[in-house]
Amino acid sequence: MARLQINRRRFLASAGLGASTLMLGGCDVFDDQLRVGSGLRSFLEGANDLTHRAQRLLAGSHAMAQEYAESDIRQPMRPNGVTAPSDSVYKGLLGNDFADWRLNVTGAVEKPLTLSRDQLIAMPSRTQITRHDCVEGWSCIAKWTGTPLALVLDEARPKPQAAFVVFHCLDTIEKSLSGEVKYYGSIDLVDAYHPQTILAYGLNGRLLPVENGAPLRVRVERQLGYKMPKYIHTIELVESFAALGLGRGGYWEDRGYDWYGGI
Ligand SMILES: Nc1nc2c(c(=O)[nH]1)N[C@H]1C(S)=C(S)[C@@H](COP(=O)(O)O)O[C@H]1N2
Ligand SMILES: [Mo]
């Protein structure tokens, strides 16, 4: 497993496929050259598609992210991005300890679902100690507990045309003259059904705190932090994410980051 990781990294480095990752700066800065439609951007997107396919080929669809021991946990989990949503809807839900919060599962599914946090907690859970890597260059090991996304999807039964899972969030990440933007992101069904992909409501043995995404955030352990939306209210199964945001599959993707944020 460790050898495979090293070989994969070597392969990616020698093939120049890591270039797209090296270009990335931080969660709050991005280069003007990376705006949608630029030549550099198109080049990077081509490289990202190769990175995605090369990683799947070498590591396999079901390769597991490394898991750690309790003693590796460094509390607290460093929060990043939005850490205290100022949205009135969110504040209202928080004020009632999320008793009125619901997770909606919609889109290309046979059976749309509405689940409370208690209902998610009552489902079989998975706990994993993993390392969160942010594109800004920091990492943090923490223990996450949640409902495997696969179980929720099994219940909702995605239609054959469903290819991506979109996460819609409660927090406004950007306010500008053109309006407010709430965080959003997407993953494909391979990552959605991966055994370590969980809808996390617990962190380090307690309920998930507000700064890390209460009441629910996804963990996608083989990808970077920005691929793990916090403050989720809706999971939407879609055929394509062309109609989502600016069409690149996520808030940060629309601002220059790779859609596949493989580690
Ligand atoms: N809703 C929402 N999800 C988000 C973000 C955000 O700002 N809003 N930031 C992303 C980024 S860049 C990172 S590194 C992680 C941070 O998760 P943490 O606060 O638990 O460290 O959340 C990701 N998911
Ligand atoms: Mo991040």
mmCIF file of C-alpha atoms and ligand atoms in Angstrom:
data_model
loop_
_atom_site.group_PDB
_atom_site.id
_atom_site.type_symbol
_atom_site.label_atom_id
_atom_site.label_comp_id
_atom_site.label_asym_id
_atom_site.label_seq_id
_atom_site.Cartn_x
_atom_site.Cartn_y
_atom_site.Cartn_z
ATOM 1 C CA MET A 1 0.000 0.000 0.000
ATOM 2 C CA ALA A 2 2.737 2.458 1.068
ATOM 3 C CA ARG A 3 4.843 1.346 -1.887
ATOM 4 C CA LEU A 4 1.966 1.827 -4.237
ATOM 5 C CA GLN A 5 1.526 5.386 -2.946
ATOM 6 C CA ILE A 6 5.201 6.171 -3.548
ATOM 7 C CA ASN A 7 5.129 4.619 -6.976
ATOM 8 C CA ARG A 8 2.025 6.524 -7.850
ATOM 9 C CA ARG A 9 3.608 9.798 -6.756
ATOM 10 C CA ARG A 10 6.769 9.013 -8.715
ATOM 11 C CA PHE A 11 4.719 8.124 -11.721
ATOM 12 C CA LEU A 12 2.724 11.314 -11.533
ATOM 13 C CA ALA A 13 5.832 13.404 -10.967
ATOM 14 C CA SER A 14 7.805 11.820 -13.776
ATOM 15 C CA ALA A 15 4.880 12.086 -16.162
ATOM 16 C CA GLY A 16 4.466 15.751 -15.240
ATOM 17 C CA LEU A 17 0.910 15.063 -14.185
ATOM 18 C CA GLY A 18 1.364 16.677 -10.781
ATOM 19 C CA ALA A 19 1.787 20.073 -12.439
ATOM 20 C CA SER A 20 -1.814 21.104 -11.938
ATOM 21 C CA THR A 21 -1.517 20.556 -8.202
ATOM 22 C CA LEU A 22 1.716 22.508 -7.956
ATOM 23 C CA MET A 23 0.053 25.500 -9.548
ATOM 24 C CA LEU A 24 -2.448 25.881 -6.765
ATOM 25 C CA GLY A 25 -1.829 28.633 -4.255
ATOM 26 C CA GLY A 26 -4.312 28.905 -1.426
ATOM 27 C CA CYS A 27 -7.946 28.782 -0.539
ATOM 28 C CA ASP A 28 -8.369 32.522 -0.861
ATOM 29 C CA VAL A 29 -6.039 33.542 -3.672
ATOM 30 C CA PHE A 30 -5.969 32.464 -7.240
ATOM 31 C CA ASP A 31 -4.200 33.757 -10.247
ATOM 32 C CA ASP A 32 -5.951 35.789 -12.874
ATOM 33 C CA GLN A 33 -4.369 33.485 -15.416
ATOM 34 C CA LEU A 34 -6.582 30.721 -14.114
ATOM 35 C CA ARG A 35 -9.850 32.417 -15.034
ATOM 36 C CA VAL A 36 -12.314 30.266 -16.961
ATOM 37 C CA GLY A 37 -11.442 30.121 -20.622
ATOM 38 C CA SER A 38 -7.747 31.067 -20.349
ATOM 39 C CA GLY A 39 -5.150 28.999 -22.190
ATOM 40 C CA LEU A 40 -3.354 28.045 -18.997
ATOM 41 C CA ARG A 41 -6.625 27.000 -17.442
ATOM 42 C CA SER A 42 -7.520 24.751 -20.371
ATOM 43 C CA PHE A 43 -4.051 23.203 -20.181
ATOM 44 C CA LEU A 44 -4.467 22.535 -16.460
ATOM 45 C CA GLU A 45 -7.891 21.045 -16.950
ATOM 46 C CA GLY A 46 -6.436 18.636 -19.476
ATOM 47 C CA ALA A 47 -3.735 17.734 -16.960
ATOM 48 C CA ASN A 48 -6.328 17.315 -14.214
ATOM 49 C CA ASP A 49 -8.315 14.900 -16.318
ATOM 50 C CA LEU A 50 -5.109 12.886 -16.831
ATOM 51 C CA THR A 51 -4.298 13.044 -13.103
ATOM 52 C CA HIS A 52 -7.772 11.780 -12.308
ATOM 53 C CA ARG A 53 -7.528 8.904 -14.761
ATOM 54 C CA ALA A 54 -3.920 8.043 -13.844
ATOM 55 C CA GLN A 55 -4.767 7.916 -10.132
ATOM 56 C CA ARG A 56 -7.789 5.715 -10.740
ATOM 57 C CA LEU A 57 -5.719 3.425 -12.920
ATOM 58 C CA LEU A 58 -2.801 3.102 -10.511
ATOM 59 C CA ALA A 59 -4.506 3.246 -7.146
ATOM 60 C CA GLY A 60 -7.758 1.621 -8.214
ATOM 61 C CA SER A 61 -11.279 2.783 -7.529
ATOM 62 C CA HIS A 62 -11.331 1.253 -4.091
ATOM 63 C CA ALA A 63 -7.886 2.135 -2.720
ATOM 64 C CA MET A 64 -8.221 3.311 0.863
ATOM 65 C CA ALA A 65 -6.784 6.510 2.279
ATOM 66 C CA GLN A 66 -4.369 5.927 5.154
ATOM 67 C CA GLU A 67 -5.949 5.693 8.611
ATOM 68 C CA TYR A 68 -4.150 6.673 11.824
ATOM 69 C CA ALA A 69 -4.083 5.893 15.549
ATOM 70 C CA GLU A 70 -5.813 7.864 18.306
ATOM 71 C CA SER A 71 -2.369 9.097 19.406
ATOM 72 C CA ASP A 72 -1.887 10.817 16.041
ATOM 73 C CA ILE A 73 -4.847 13.128 16.601
ATOM 74 C CA ARG A 74 -3.899 16.773 17.140
ATOM 75 C CA GLN A 75 -6.836 18.548 18.664
ATOM 76 C CA PRO A 76 -8.575 20.673 17.722
ATOM 77 C CA MET A 77 -9.219 20.093 14.020
ATOM 78 C CA ARG A 78 -8.073 23.267 12.328
ATOM 79 C CA PRO A 79 -11.088 24.994 10.776
ATOM 80 C CA ASN A 80 -10.859 26.687 7.394
ATOM 81 C CA GLY A 81 -12.972 28.600 4.897
ATOM 82 C CA VAL A 82 -16.310 29.592 6.354
ATOM 83 C CA THR A 83 -16.205 28.768 10.083
ATOM 84 C CA ALA A 84 -19.252 30.635 11.419
ATOM 85 C CA PRO A 85 -22.009 31.022 8.836
ATOM 86 C CA SER A 86 -23.775 34.354 9.250
ATOM 87 C CA ASP A 87 -26.785 33.240 7.194
ATOM 88 C CA SER A 88 -30.036 33.725 9.053
ATOM 89 C CA VAL A 89 -31.393 30.330 8.009
ATOM 90 C CA TYR A 90 -28.289 28.671 9.411
ATOM 91 C CA LYS A 91 -28.405 30.688 12.626
ATOM 92 C CA GLY A 92 -32.052 29.721 13.099
ATOM 93 C CA LEU A 93 -31.256 26.027 12.704
ATOM 94 C CA LEU A 94 -28.276 26.314 15.067
ATOM 95 C CA GLY A 95 -30.434 28.159 17.621
ATOM 96 C CA ASN A 96 -32.611 25.070 17.872
ATOM 97 C CA ASP A 97 -29.625 22.701 17.977
ATOM 98 C CA PHE A 98 -30.460 21.560 14.427
ATOM 99 C CA ALA A 99 -33.721 19.863 15.502
ATOM 100 C CA ASP A 100 -35.389 21.420 12.422
ATOM 101 C CA TRP A 101 -32.465 20.773 10.062
ATOM 102 C CA ARG A 102 -33.048 18.149 7.367
ATOM 103 C CA LEU A 103 -30.843 16.525 4.765
ATOM 104 C CA ASN A 104 -32.659 16.372 1.439
ATOM 105 C CA VAL A 105 -31.619 13.796 -1.135
ATOM 106 C CA THR A 106 -32.986 14.906 -4.500
ATOM 107 C CA GLY A 107 -32.438 14.902 -8.257
ATOM 108 C CA ALA A 108 -31.941 11.716 -10.264
ATOM 109 C CA VAL A 109 -33.105 9.288 -7.563
ATOM 110 C CA GLU A 110 -36.022 6.838 -7.482
ATOM 111 C CA LYS A 111 -36.880 7.768 -3.907
ATOM 112 C CA PRO A 112 -36.137 11.302 -2.683
ATOM 113 C CA LEU A 113 -35.317 11.372 1.039
ATOM 114 C CA THR A 114 -35.603 13.808 3.909
ATOM 115 C CA LEU A 115 -33.504 12.835 6.916
ATOM 116 C CA SER A 116 -33.023 14.441 10.319
ATOM 117 C CA ARG A 117 -29.671 14.312 12.106
ATOM 118 C CA ASP A 118 -31.126 11.765 14.538
ATOM 119 C CA GLN A 119 -32.170 9.549 11.642
ATOM 120 C CA LEU A 120 -28.659 9.727 10.187
ATOM 121 C CA ILE A 121 -27.160 8.934 13.594
ATOM 122 C CA ALA A 122 -29.499 5.927 13.890
ATOM 123 C CA MET A 123 -28.115 4.425 10.679
ATOM 124 C CA PRO A 124 -24.967 2.229 10.682
ATOM 125 C CA SER A 125 -21.930 4.468 11.142
ATOM 126 C CA ARG A 126 -18.253 4.481 10.294
ATOM 127 C CA THR A 127 -15.471 6.074 12.336
ATOM 128 C CA GLN A 128 -12.092 6.824 10.775
ATOM 129 C CA ILE A 129 -8.963 8.690 11.810
ATOM 130 C CA THR A 130 -7.655 10.383 8.710
ATOM 131 C CA ARG A 131 -5.515 13.281 7.579
ATOM 132 C CA HIS A 132 -7.154 16.327 6.087
ATOM 133 C CA ASP A 133 -4.944 18.044 3.513
ATOM 134 C CA CYS A 134 -5.796 21.603 2.534
ATOM 135 C CA VAL A 135 -4.546 22.968 -0.756
ATOM 136 C CA GLU A 136 -3.106 25.899 1.244
ATOM 137 C CA GLY A 137 -0.437 23.539 2.533
ATOM 138 C CA TRP A 138 -1.535 22.392 5.981
ATOM 139 C CA SER A 139 -2.748 19.027 7.254
ATOM 140 C CA CYS A 140 -4.608 17.859 10.325
ATOM 141 C CA ILE A 141 -5.346 14.369 11.650
ATOM 142 C CA ALA A 142 -8.774 13.913 13.213
ATOM 143 C CA LYS A 143 -11.375 11.258 13.979
ATOM 144 C CA TRP A 144 -14.539 11.485 11.927
ATOM 145 C CA THR A 145 -17.810 9.630 12.496
ATOM 146 C CA GLY A 146 -20.698 9.533 10.089
ATOM 147 C CA THR A 147 -23.103 7.636 7.886
ATOM 148 C CA PRO A 148 -21.524 6.046 4.820
ATOM 149 C CA LEU A 149 -22.832 8.004 1.837
ATOM 150 C CA ALA A 150 -23.290 4.634 0.070
ATOM 151 C CA LEU A 151 -26.019 3.676 2.576
ATOM 152 C CA VAL A 152 -27.949 6.881 1.966
ATOM 153 C CA LEU A 153 -27.610 6.435 -1.791
ATOM 154 C CA ASP A 154 -28.735 2.805 -1.539
ATOM 155 C CA GLU A 155 -31.900 4.039 0.077
ATOM 156 C CA ALA A 156 -32.504 6.820 -2.456
ATOM 157 C CA ARG A 157 -31.607 4.559 -5.407
ATOM 158 C CA PRO A 158 -29.852 6.748 -8.013
ATOM 159 C CA LYS A 159 -31.351 6.542 -11.487
ATOM 160 C CA PRO A 160 -29.152 5.080 -14.241
ATOM 161 C CA GLN A 161 -28.290 8.519 -15.613
ATOM 162 C CA ALA A 162 -26.971 9.774 -12.255
ATOM 163 C CA ALA A 163 -23.218 10.347 -12.555
ATOM 164 C CA PHE A 164 -22.327 12.929 -9.902
ATOM 165 C CA VAL A 165 -23.324 13.808 -6.361
ATOM 166 C CA VAL A 166 -23.699 17.554 -5.749
ATOM 167 C CA PHE A 167 -23.568 19.015 -2.239
ATOM 168 C CA HIS A 168 -25.501 22.216 -1.539
ATOM 169 C CA CYS A 169 -24.494 24.158 1.576
ATOM 170 C CA LEU A 170 -26.057 26.648 3.949
ATOM 171 C CA ASP A 171 -23.103 29.053 4.206
ATOM 172 C CA THR A 172 -22.515 32.125 2.069
ATOM 173 C CA ILE A 173 -18.880 32.031 0.998
ATOM 174 C CA GLU A 174 -18.988 35.106 -1.193
ATOM 175 C CA LYS A 175 -20.900 38.360 -1.186
ATOM 176 C CA SER A 176 -20.513 40.731 -4.083
ATOM 177 C CA LEU A 177 -22.473 43.194 -6.160
ATOM 178 C CA SER A 178 -23.675 40.311 -8.306
ATOM 179 C CA GLY A 179 -25.173 38.583 -5.293
ATOM 180 C CA GLU A 180 -24.443 35.980 -2.665
ATOM 181 C CA VAL A 181 -22.863 32.631 -3.394
ATOM 182 C CA LYS A 182 -23.362 29.641 -1.127
ATOM 183 C CA TYR A 183 -20.700 26.903 -1.068
ATOM 184 C CA TYR A 184 -21.265 23.946 -3.382
ATOM 185 C CA GLY A 185 -19.261 21.007 -4.676
ATOM 186 C CA SER A 186 -19.452 17.643 -6.406
ATOM 187 C CA ILE A 187 -17.874 14.195 -6.587
ATOM 188 C CA ASP A 188 -18.422 11.267 -8.920
ATOM 189 C CA LEU A 189 -20.157 8.017 -7.998
ATOM 190 C CA VAL A 190 -16.862 6.146 -7.560
ATOM 191 C CA ASP A 191 -15.929 8.460 -4.687
ATOM 192 C CA ALA A 192 -19.531 8.642 -3.467
ATOM 193 C CA TYR A 193 -19.653 4.862 -2.965
ATOM 194 C CA HIS A 194 -16.093 4.623 -1.596
ATOM 195 C CA PRO A 195 -16.182 3.000 1.873
ATOM 196 C CA GLN A 196 -14.442 5.984 3.525
ATOM 197 C CA THR A 197 -16.848 8.545 2.088
ATOM 198 C CA ILE A 198 -19.079 9.441 5.011
ATOM 199 C CA LEU A 199 -21.616 12.086 5.912
ATOM 200 C CA ALA A 200 -19.890 13.159 9.111
ATOM 201 C CA TYR A 201 -21.828 14.396 12.120
ATOM 202 C CA GLY A 202 -19.094 13.564 14.647
ATOM 203 C CA LEU A 203 -15.558 14.843 15.185
ATOM 204 C CA ASN A 204 -13.076 13.509 17.737
ATOM 205 C CA GLY A 205 -15.826 11.739 19.683
ATOM 206 C CA ARG A 206 -18.256 14.678 19.871
ATOM 207 C CA LEU A 207 -20.940 16.127 17.659
ATOM 208 C CA LEU A 208 -19.408 18.092 14.793
ATOM 209 C CA PRO A 209 -18.809 21.705 15.922
ATOM 210 C CA VAL A 210 -19.975 24.705 13.915
ATOM 211 C CA GLU A 211 -16.484 25.648 12.679
ATOM 212 C CA ASN A 212 -16.018 22.232 11.055
ATOM 213 C CA GLY A 213 -19.424 22.109 9.363
ATOM 214 C CA ALA A 214 -22.253 21.301 11.800
ATOM 215 C CA PRO A 215 -24.571 19.583 11.518
ATOM 216 C CA LEU A 216 -23.215 17.625 8.522
ATOM 217 C CA ARG A 217 -20.183 17.668 6.242
ATOM 218 C CA VAL A 218 -18.870 15.100 3.831
ATOM 219 C CA ARG A 219 -15.480 13.367 4.142
ATOM 220 C CA VAL A 220 -13.886 12.327 0.836
ATOM 221 C CA GLU A 221 -10.610 11.028 2.160
ATOM 222 C CA ARG A 222 -8.660 10.628 -1.077
ATOM 223 C CA GLN A 223 -9.130 14.251 -2.046
ATOM 224 C CA LEU A 224 -8.191 17.713 -0.782
ATOM 225 C CA GLY A 225 -10.161 19.717 1.777
ATOM 226 C CA TYR A 226 -12.098 21.884 -0.642
ATOM 227 C CA LYS A 227 -13.777 18.693 -1.997
ATOM 228 C CA MET A 228 -15.479 18.183 1.392
ATOM 229 C CA PRO A 229 -18.390 20.598 1.725
ATOM 230 C CA LYS A 230 -19.511 21.573 5.242
ATOM 231 C CA TYR A 231 -22.993 22.779 6.365
ATOM 232 C CA ILE A 232 -24.737 20.486 3.851
ATOM 233 C CA HIS A 233 -28.522 20.725 3.445
ATOM 234 C CA THR A 234 -29.084 18.953 0.126
ATOM 235 C CA ILE A 235 -27.478 16.143 -1.810
ATOM 236 C CA GLU A 236 -28.485 16.203 -5.463
ATOM 237 C CA LEU A 237 -27.808 13.406 -7.948
ATOM 238 C CA VAL A 238 -27.116 14.808 -11.407
ATOM 239 C CA GLU A 239 -26.167 13.613 -14.846
ATOM 240 C CA SER A 240 -23.808 16.544 -15.384
ATOM 241 C CA PHE A 241 -22.734 19.558 -13.324
ATOM 242 C CA ALA A 242 -22.785 21.909 -16.315
ATOM 243 C CA ALA A 243 -25.745 23.822 -14.840
ATOM 244 C CA LEU A 244 -24.186 24.134 -11.378
ATOM 245 C CA GLY A 245 -22.540 27.475 -10.576
ATOM 246 C CA LEU A 246 -20.159 28.414 -13.388
ATOM 247 C CA GLY A 247 -20.114 24.838 -14.691
ATOM 248 C CA ARG A 248 -16.867 23.428 -13.254
ATOM 249 C CA GLY A 249 -18.437 21.379 -10.467
ATOM 250 C CA GLY A 250 -17.779 23.413 -7.342
ATOM 251 C CA TYR A 251 -17.231 26.819 -5.759
ATOM 252 C CA TRP A 252 -13.418 26.556 -5.808
ATOM 253 C CA GLU A 253 -13.388 24.693 -9.114
ATOM 254 C CA ASP A 254 -15.261 27.631 -10.629
ATOM 255 C CA ARG A 255 -12.395 29.814 -9.358
ATOM 256 C CA GLY A 256 -9.545 27.763 -10.757
ATOM 257 C CA TYR A 257 -9.079 24.642 -8.658
ATOM 258 C CA ASP A 258 -9.081 21.178 -10.170
ATOM 259 C CA TRP A 259 -12.377 19.307 -10.118
ATOM 260 C CA TYR A 260 -10.470 16.186 -9.090
ATOM 261 C CA GLY A 261 -8.484 17.221 -6.013
ATOM 262 C CA GLY A 262 -6.599 13.952 -5.577
ATOM 263 C CA ILE A 263 -3.934 13.772 -2.893
HETATM 264 N N1 LIG B 1 -19.556 24.850 3.162
HETATM 265 C C1 LIG B 1 -18.221 24.964 3.092
HETATM 266 N N2 LIG B 1 -17.499 23.828 2.963
HETATM 267 C C2 LIG B 1 -16.147 23.916 2.910
HETATM 268 C C3 LIG B 1 -15.464 25.154 2.925
HETATM 269 C C4 LIG B 1 -16.254 26.327 3.081
HETATM 270 O O1 LIG B 1 -15.757 27.466 3.138
HETATM 271 N N3 LIG B 1 -17.640 26.184 3.165
HETATM 272 N N4 LIG B 1 -14.090 25.198 2.835
HETATM 273 C C5 LIG B 1 -13.404 24.011 2.285
HETATM 274 C C6 LIG B 1 -11.965 23.987 2.535
HETATM 275 S S1 LIG B 1 -10.974 24.895 1.507
HETATM 276 C C7 LIG B 1 -11.412 23.180 3.490
HETATM 277 S S2 LIG B 1 -9.728 23.009 3.702
HETATM 278 C C8 LIG B 1 -12.268 22.427 4.425
HETATM 279 C C9 LIG B 1 -11.971 22.862 5.847
HETATM 280 O O2 LIG B 1 -12.612 22.011 6.747
HETATM 281 P P1 LIG B 1 -12.432 22.270 8.296
HETATM 282 O O3 LIG B 1 -13.005 23.618 8.592
HETATM 283 O O4 LIG B 1 -13.102 21.169 9.014
HETATM 284 O O5 LIG B 1 -10.923 22.294 8.529
HETATM 285 O O6 LIG B 1 -13.650 22.600 4.198
HETATM 286 C C10 LIG B 1 -14.021 22.731 2.852
HETATM 287 N N5 LIG B 1 -15.459 22.752 2.798
HETATM 288 MO MO MO B 2 -8.814 24.064 1.827
#
